[in-house]
Coordinates of N, CA and C in Angstrom, one line a residue:
X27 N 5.3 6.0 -19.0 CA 6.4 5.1 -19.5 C 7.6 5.4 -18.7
X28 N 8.1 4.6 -18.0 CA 9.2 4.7 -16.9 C 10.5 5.0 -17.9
X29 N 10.6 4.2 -18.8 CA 11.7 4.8 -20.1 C 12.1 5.9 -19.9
X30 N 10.9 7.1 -20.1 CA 10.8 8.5 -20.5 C 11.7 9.3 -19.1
X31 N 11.7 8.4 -18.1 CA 12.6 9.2 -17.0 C 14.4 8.4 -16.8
X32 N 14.5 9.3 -15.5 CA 15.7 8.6 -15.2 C 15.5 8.3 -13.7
X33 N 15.1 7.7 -13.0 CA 15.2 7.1 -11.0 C 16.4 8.0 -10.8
X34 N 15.9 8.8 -9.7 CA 17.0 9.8 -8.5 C 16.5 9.0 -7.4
X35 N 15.8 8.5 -6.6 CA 16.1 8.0 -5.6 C 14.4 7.5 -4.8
X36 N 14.5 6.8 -4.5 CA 13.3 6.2 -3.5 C 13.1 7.2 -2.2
X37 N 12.1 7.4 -2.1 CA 12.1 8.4 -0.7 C 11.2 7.2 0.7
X38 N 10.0 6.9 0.1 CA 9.4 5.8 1.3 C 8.7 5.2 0.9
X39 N 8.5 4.4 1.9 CA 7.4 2.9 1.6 C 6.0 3.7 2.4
X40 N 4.9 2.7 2.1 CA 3.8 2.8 2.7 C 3.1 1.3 2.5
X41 N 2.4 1.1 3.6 CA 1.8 -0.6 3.4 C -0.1 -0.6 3.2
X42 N 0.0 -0.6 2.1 CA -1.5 -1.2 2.0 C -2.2 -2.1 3.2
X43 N -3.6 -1.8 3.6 CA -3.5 -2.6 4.4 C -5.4 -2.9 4.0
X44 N -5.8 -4.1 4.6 CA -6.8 -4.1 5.0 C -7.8 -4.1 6.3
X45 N -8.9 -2.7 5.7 CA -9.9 -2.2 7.3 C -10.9 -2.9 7.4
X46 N -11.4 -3.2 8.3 CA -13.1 -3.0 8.5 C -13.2 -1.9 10.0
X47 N -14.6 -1.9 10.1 CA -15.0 -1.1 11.1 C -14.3 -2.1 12.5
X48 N -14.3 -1.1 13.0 CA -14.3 -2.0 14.1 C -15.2 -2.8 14.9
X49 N -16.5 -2.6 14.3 CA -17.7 -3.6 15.1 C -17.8 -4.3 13.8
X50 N -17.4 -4.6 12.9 CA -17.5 -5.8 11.8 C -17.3 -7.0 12.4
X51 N -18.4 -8.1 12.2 CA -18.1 -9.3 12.5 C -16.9 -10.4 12.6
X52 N -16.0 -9.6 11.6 CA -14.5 -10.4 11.5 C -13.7 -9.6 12.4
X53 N -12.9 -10.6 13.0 CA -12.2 -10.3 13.9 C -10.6 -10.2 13.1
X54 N -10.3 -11.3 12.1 CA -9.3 -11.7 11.7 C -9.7 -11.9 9.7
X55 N -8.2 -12.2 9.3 CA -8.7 -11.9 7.9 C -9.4 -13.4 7.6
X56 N -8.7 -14.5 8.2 CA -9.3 -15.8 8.1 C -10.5 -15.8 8.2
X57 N -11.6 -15.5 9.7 CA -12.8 -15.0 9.6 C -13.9 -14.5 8.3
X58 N -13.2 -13.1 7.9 CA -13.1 -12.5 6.9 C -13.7 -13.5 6.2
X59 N -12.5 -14.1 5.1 CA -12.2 -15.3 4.4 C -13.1 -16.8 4.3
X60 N -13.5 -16.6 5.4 CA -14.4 -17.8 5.2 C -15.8 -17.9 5.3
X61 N -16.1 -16.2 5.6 CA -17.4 -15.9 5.1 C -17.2 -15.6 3.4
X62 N -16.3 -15.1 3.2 CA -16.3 -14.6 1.5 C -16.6 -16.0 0.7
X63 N -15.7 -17.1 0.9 CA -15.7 -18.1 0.5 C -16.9 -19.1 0.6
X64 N -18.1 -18.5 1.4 CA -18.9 -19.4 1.6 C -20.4 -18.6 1.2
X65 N -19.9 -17.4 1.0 CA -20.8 -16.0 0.4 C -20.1 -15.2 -0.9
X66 N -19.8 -16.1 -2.2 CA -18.9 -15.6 -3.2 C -20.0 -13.8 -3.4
X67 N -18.9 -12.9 -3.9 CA -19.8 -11.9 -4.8 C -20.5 -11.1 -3.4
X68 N -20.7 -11.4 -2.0 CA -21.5 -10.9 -1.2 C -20.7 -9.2 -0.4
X69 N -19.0 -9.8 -0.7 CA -18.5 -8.4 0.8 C -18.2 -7.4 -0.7
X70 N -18.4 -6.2 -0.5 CA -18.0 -5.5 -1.0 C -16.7 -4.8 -0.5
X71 N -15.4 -4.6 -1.3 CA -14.5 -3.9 -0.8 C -14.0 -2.5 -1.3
X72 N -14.2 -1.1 -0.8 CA -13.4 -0.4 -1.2 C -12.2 0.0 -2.0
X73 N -12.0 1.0 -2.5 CA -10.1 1.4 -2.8 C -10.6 2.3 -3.6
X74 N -9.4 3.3 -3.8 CA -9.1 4.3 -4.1 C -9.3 5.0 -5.7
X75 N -10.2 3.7 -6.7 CA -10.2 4.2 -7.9 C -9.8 2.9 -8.9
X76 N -10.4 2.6 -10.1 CA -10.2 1.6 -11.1 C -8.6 2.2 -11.1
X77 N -8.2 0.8 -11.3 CA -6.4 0.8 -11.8 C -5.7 1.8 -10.5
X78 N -6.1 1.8 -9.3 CA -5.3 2.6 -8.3 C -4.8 1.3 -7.7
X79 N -3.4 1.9 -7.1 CA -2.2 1.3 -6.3 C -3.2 0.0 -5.3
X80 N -4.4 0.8 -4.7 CA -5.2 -0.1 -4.0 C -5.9 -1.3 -4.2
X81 N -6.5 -0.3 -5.8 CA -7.3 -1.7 -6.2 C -6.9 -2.6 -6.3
X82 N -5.6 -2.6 -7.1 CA -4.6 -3.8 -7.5 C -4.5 -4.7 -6.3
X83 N -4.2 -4.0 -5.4 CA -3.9 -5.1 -4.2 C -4.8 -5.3 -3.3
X84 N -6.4 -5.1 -3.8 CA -7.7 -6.1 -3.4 C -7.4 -7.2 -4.7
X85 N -7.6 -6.5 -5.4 CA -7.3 -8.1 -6.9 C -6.3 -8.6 -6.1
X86 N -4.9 -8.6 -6.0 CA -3.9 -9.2 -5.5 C -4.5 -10.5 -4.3
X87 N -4.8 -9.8 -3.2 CA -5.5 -10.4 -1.9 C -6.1 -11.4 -2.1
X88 N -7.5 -10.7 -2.9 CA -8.6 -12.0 -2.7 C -8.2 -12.6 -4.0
X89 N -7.8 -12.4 -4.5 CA -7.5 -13.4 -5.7 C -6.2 -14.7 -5.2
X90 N -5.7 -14.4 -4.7 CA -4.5 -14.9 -4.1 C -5.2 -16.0 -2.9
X91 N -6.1 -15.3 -2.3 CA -7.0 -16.1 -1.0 C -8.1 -16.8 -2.0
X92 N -8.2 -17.4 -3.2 CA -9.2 -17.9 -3.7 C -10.2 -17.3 -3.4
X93 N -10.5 -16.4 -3.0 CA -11.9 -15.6 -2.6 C -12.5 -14.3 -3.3
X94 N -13.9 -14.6 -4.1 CA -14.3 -13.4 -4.6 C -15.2 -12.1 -4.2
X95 N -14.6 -10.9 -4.5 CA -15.3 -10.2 -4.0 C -15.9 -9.3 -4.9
X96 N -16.5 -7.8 -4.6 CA -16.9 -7.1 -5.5 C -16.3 -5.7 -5.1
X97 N -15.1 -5.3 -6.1 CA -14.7 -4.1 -6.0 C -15.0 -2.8 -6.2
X98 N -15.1 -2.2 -5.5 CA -16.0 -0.8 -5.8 C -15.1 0.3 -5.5
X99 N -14.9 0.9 -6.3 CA -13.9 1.9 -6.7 C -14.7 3.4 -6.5
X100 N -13.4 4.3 -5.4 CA -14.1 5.8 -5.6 C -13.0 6.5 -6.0
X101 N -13.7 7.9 -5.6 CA -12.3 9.0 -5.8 C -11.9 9.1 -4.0
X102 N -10.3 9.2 -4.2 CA -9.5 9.0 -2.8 C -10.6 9.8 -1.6
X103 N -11.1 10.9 -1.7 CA -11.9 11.5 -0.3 C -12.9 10.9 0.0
X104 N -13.9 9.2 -0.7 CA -14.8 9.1 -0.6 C -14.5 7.5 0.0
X105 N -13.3 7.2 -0.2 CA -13.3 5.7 0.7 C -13.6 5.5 2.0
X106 N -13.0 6.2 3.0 CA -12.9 6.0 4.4 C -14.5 6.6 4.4
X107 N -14.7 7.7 4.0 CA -16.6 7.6 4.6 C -17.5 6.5 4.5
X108 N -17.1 5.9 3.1 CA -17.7 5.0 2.6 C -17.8 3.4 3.8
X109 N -16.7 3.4 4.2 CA -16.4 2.7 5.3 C -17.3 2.9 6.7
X110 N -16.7 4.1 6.9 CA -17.4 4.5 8.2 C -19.1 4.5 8.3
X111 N -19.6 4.6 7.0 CA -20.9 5.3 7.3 C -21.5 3.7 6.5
X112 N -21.1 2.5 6.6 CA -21.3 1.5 6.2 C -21.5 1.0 4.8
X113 N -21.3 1.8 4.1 CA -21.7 1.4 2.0 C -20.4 0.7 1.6
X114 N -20.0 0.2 2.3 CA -18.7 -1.2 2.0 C -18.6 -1.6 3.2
X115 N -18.3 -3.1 3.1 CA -18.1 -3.9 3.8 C -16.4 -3.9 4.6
X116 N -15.5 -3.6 4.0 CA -14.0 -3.2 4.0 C -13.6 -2.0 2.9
X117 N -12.4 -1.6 3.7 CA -11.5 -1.3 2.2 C -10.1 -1.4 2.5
X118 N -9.5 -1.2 0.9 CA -8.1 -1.6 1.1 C -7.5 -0.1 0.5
X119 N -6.5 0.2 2.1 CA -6.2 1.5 1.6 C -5.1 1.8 2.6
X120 N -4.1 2.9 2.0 CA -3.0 3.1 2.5 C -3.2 3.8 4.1
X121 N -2.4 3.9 5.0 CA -2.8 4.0 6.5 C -3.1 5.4 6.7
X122 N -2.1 6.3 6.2 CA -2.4 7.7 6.4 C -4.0 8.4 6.1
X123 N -4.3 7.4 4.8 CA -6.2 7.8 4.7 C -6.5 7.6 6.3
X124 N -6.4 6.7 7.3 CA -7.0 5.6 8.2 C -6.3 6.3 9.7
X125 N -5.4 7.1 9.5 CA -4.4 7.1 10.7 C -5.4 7.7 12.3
X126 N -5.8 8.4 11.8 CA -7.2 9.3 12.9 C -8.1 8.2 13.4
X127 N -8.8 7.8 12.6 CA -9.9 6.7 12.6 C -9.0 5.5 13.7
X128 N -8.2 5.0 13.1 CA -7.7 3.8 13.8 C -7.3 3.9 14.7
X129 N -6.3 5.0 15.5 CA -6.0 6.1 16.4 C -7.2 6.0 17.9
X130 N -8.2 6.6 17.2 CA -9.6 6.5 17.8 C -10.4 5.2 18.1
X131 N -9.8 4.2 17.6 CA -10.6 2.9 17.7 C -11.3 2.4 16.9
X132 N -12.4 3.1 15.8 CA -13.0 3.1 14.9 C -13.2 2.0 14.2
X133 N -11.6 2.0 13.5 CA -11.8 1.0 12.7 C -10.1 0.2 13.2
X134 N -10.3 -1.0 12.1 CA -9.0 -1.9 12.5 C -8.6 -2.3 11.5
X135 N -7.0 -3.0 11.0 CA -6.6 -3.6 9.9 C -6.3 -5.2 10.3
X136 N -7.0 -6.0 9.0 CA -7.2 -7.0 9.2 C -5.4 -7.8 8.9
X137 N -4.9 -7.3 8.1 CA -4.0 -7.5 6.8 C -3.0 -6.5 6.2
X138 N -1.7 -6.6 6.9 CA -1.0 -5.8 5.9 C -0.6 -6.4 5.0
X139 N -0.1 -5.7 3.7 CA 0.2 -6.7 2.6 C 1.5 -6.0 2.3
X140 N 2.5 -6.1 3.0 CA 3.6 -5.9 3.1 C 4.2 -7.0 3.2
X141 N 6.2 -6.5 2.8 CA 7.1 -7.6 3.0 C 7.1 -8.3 4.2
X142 N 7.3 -7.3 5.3 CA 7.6 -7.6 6.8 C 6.3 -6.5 7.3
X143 N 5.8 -7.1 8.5 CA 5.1 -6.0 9.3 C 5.5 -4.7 9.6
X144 N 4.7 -3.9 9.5 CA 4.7 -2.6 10.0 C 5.1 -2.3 11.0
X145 N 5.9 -0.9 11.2 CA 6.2 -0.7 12.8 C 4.9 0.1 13.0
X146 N 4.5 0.5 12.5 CA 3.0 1.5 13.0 C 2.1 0.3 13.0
X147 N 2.0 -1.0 12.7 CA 1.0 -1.9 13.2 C 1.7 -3.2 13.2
X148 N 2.5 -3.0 13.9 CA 3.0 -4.1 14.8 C 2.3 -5.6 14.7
X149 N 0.7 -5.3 15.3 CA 0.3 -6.2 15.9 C -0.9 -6.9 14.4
X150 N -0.1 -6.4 13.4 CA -1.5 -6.8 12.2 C -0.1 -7.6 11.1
X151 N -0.5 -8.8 10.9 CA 0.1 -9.7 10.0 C 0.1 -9.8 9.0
X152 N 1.0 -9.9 8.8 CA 0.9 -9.7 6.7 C 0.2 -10.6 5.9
X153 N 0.0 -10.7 4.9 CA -0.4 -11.4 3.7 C -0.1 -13.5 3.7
X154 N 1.5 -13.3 3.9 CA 1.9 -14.1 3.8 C 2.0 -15.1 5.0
X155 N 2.0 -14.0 6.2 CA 2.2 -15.2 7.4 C 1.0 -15.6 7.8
X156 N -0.1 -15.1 7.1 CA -1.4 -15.6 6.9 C -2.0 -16.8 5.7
X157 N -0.9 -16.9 4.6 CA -0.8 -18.3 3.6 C -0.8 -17.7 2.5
X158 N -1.1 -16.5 2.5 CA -1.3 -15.5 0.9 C 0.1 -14.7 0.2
X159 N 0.6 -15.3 -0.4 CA 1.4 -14.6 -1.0 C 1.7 -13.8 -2.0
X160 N 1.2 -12.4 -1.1 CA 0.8 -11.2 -1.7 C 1.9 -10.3 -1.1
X161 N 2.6 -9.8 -1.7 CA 2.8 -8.2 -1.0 C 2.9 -7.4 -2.3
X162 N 2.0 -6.4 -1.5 CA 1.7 -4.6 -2.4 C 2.4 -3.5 -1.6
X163 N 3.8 -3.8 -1.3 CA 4.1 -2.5 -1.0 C 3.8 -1.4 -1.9
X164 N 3.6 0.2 -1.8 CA 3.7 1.0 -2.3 C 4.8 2.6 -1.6
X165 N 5.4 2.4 -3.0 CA 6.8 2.9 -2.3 C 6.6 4.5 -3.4
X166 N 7.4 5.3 -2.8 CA 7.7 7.1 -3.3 C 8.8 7.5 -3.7
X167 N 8.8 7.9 -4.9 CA 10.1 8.2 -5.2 C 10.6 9.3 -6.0
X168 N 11.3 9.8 -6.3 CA 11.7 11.2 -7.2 C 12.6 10.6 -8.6
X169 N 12.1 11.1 -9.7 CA 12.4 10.8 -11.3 C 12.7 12.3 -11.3
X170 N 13.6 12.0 -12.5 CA 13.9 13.4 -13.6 C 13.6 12.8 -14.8
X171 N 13.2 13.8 -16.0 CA 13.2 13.7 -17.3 C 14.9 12.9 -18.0
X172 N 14.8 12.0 -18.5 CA 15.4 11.7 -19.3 C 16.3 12.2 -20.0
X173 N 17.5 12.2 -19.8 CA 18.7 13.6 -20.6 C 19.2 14.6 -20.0
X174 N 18.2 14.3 -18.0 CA 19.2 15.1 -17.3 C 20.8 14.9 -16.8
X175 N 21.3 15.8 -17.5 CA 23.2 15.3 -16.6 C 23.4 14.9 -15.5
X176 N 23.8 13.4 -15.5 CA 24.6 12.9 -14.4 C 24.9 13.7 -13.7
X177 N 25.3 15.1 -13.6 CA 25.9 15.5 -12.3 C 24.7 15.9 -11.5
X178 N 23.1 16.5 -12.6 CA 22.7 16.9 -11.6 C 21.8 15.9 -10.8
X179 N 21.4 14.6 -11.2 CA 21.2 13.7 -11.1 C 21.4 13.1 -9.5
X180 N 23.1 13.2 -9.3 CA 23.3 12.8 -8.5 C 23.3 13.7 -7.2
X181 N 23.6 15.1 -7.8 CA 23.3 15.9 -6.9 C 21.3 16.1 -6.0
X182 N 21.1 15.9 -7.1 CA 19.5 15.2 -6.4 C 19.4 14.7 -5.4
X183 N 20.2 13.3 -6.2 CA 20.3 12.0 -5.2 C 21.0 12.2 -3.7
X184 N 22.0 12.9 -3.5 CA 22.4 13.1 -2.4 C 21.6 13.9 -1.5
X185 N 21.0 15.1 -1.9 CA 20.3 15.9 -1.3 C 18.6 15.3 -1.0
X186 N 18.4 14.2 -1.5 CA 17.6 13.3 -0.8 C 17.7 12.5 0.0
X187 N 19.1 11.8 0.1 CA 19.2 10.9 1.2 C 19.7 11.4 2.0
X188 N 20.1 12.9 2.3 CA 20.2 13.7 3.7 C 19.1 14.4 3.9
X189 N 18.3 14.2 3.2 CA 16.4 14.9 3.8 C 15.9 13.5 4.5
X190 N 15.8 12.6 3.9 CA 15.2 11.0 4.3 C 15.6 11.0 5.4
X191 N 17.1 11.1 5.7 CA 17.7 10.7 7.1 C 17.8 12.3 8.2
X192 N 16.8 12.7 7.9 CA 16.8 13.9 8.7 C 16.0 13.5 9.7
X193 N 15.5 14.1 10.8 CA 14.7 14.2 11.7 C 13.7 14.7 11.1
X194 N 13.6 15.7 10.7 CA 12.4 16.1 10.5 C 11.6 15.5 9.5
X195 N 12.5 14.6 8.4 CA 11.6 14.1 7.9 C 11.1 12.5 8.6
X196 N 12.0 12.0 9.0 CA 11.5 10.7 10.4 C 10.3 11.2 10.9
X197 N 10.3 12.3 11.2 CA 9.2 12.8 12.7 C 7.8 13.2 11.6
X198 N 8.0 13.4 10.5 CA 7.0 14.1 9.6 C 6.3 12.7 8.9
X199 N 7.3 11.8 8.8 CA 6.3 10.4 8.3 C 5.8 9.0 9.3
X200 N 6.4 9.4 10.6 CA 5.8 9.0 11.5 C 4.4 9.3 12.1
X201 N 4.3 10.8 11.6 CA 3.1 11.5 11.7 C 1.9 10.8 10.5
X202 N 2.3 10.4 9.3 CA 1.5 9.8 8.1 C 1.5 8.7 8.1
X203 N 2.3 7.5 9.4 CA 2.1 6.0 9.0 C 3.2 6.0 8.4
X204 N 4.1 6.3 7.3 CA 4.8 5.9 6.2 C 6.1 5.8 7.0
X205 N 7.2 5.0 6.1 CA 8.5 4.6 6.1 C 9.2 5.1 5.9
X206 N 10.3 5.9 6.1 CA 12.2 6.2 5.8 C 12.3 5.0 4.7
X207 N 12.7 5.6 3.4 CA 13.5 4.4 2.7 C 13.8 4.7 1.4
X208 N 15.1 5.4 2.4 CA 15.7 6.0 0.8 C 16.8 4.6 -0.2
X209 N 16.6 4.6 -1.4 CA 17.3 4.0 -2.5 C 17.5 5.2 -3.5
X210 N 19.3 4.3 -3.7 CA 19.7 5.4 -4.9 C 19.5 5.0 -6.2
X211 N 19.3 6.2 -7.2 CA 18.7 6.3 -8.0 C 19.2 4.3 -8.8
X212 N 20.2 3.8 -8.8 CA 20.9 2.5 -9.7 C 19.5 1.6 -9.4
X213 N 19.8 1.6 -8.0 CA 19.1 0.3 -7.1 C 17.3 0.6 -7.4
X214 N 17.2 2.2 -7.0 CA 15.6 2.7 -7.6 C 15.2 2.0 -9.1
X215 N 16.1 2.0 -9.8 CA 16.1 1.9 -11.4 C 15.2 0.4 -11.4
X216 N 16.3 -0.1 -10.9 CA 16.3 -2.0 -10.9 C 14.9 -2.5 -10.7
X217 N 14.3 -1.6 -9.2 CA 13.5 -2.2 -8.6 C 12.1 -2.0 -9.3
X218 N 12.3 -1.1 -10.4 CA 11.0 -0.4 -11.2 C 11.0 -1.4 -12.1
X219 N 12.4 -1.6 -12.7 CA 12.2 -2.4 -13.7 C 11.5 -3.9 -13.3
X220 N 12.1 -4.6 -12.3 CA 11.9 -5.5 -11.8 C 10.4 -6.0 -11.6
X221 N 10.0 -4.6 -10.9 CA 8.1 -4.4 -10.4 C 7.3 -4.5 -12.0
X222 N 7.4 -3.6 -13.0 CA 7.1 -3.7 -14.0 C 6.9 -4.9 -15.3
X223 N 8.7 -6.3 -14.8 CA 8.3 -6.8 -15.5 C 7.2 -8.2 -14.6
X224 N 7.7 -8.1 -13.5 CA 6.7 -9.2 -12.7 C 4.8 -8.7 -12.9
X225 N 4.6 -7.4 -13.1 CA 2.8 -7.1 -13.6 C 2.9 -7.7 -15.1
X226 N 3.6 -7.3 -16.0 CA 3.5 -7.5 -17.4 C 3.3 -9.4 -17.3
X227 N 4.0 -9.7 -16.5 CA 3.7 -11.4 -16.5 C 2.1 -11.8 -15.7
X228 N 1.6 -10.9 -15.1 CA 0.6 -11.1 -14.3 C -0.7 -11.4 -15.3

């Protein structure tokens, strides 16, 4: 229960994305898409676990693309095998699972379902400029217990947003795929609230 804390600060984003192998017969998510649509119930997709950040945004996706699939849920170490060694058709999963594989050629993302495109995948289109208006960012952030003192609160908060804006932490999430994107704890607050009450309406 987000209540139970207080938001110190957003640390980073990460973009959900969608994989296939790289010798998958889709080239594009449209592709994708119009075999699902014409084969309900047939692709099977990946993610990270019932009720994980991932799953949500396969429901999101194909739900959004009119198109049904069948979601198959593991524990985090068992997706990307699951992928590679063919026992799913796709999956939907954050980059840093992916960053080696993709790196290598392996595999490819059909679909980020982000606000704006990725700088680490530049060349992969989001949700929306595809007709689906979906985005699952998944963002990181630091909470304290509830009834900690404003001073040290803030003192948190500062000593996060000069880690974020450090080099080494730039250079350390460049390495994982992930974003720089620190928010202070007010604005962190908002945006939980905000995310929270738009699922409760879902």
């Amino acid at each position: 229960d987000y209540k139970s804390f207080v938001p110190v600060a957003r640390v980073q984003n990460e973009t959900v994305l969608l994989f296939v192998k790289s010798d998958a017969r889709w080239k594009t998510l449209a592709e994708l898409l119009q075999y699902v649509k014409a084969n309900p119930g047939k692709l099977n997709v990946g993610n990270s676990g019932t009720g994980s950040h991932t799953h949500f945004s396969a429901v999101w996706l194909f739900r959004g693309a009119g198109a049904q699939v069948v979601d198959v849920p593991f524990s985090a170490a068992q997706v990307v095998p699951s992928l590679l060694g063919g026992h799913v058709d796709a999956v939907v999963q954050l980059p840093g699972a992916l960053a080696g594989h993709v790196k290598a050629g392996a595999v490819r993302a059909l679909v980020a379902m982000s606000a704006a495109r990725d700088p680490a995948f530049p060349d992969v289109p989001t949700a929306r400029e595809q007709g689906i208006n979906v985005v699952a960012d998944l963002w990181r952030g630091v909470a304290a217990p509830r009834g900690t003192p404003a001073r040290i609160v803030s003192r948190l908060e500062e000593a996060i947003r000069a880690t974020v804006a450090s080099p080494e932490f730039v250079k350390g999430t460049e390495k994982l795929l992930v974003t720089p994107a620190f928010l202070p704890g007010a604005e962190f607050g908002k945006l939980i609230a905000k995310e929270d009450a738009e699922i409760a309406k879902a």
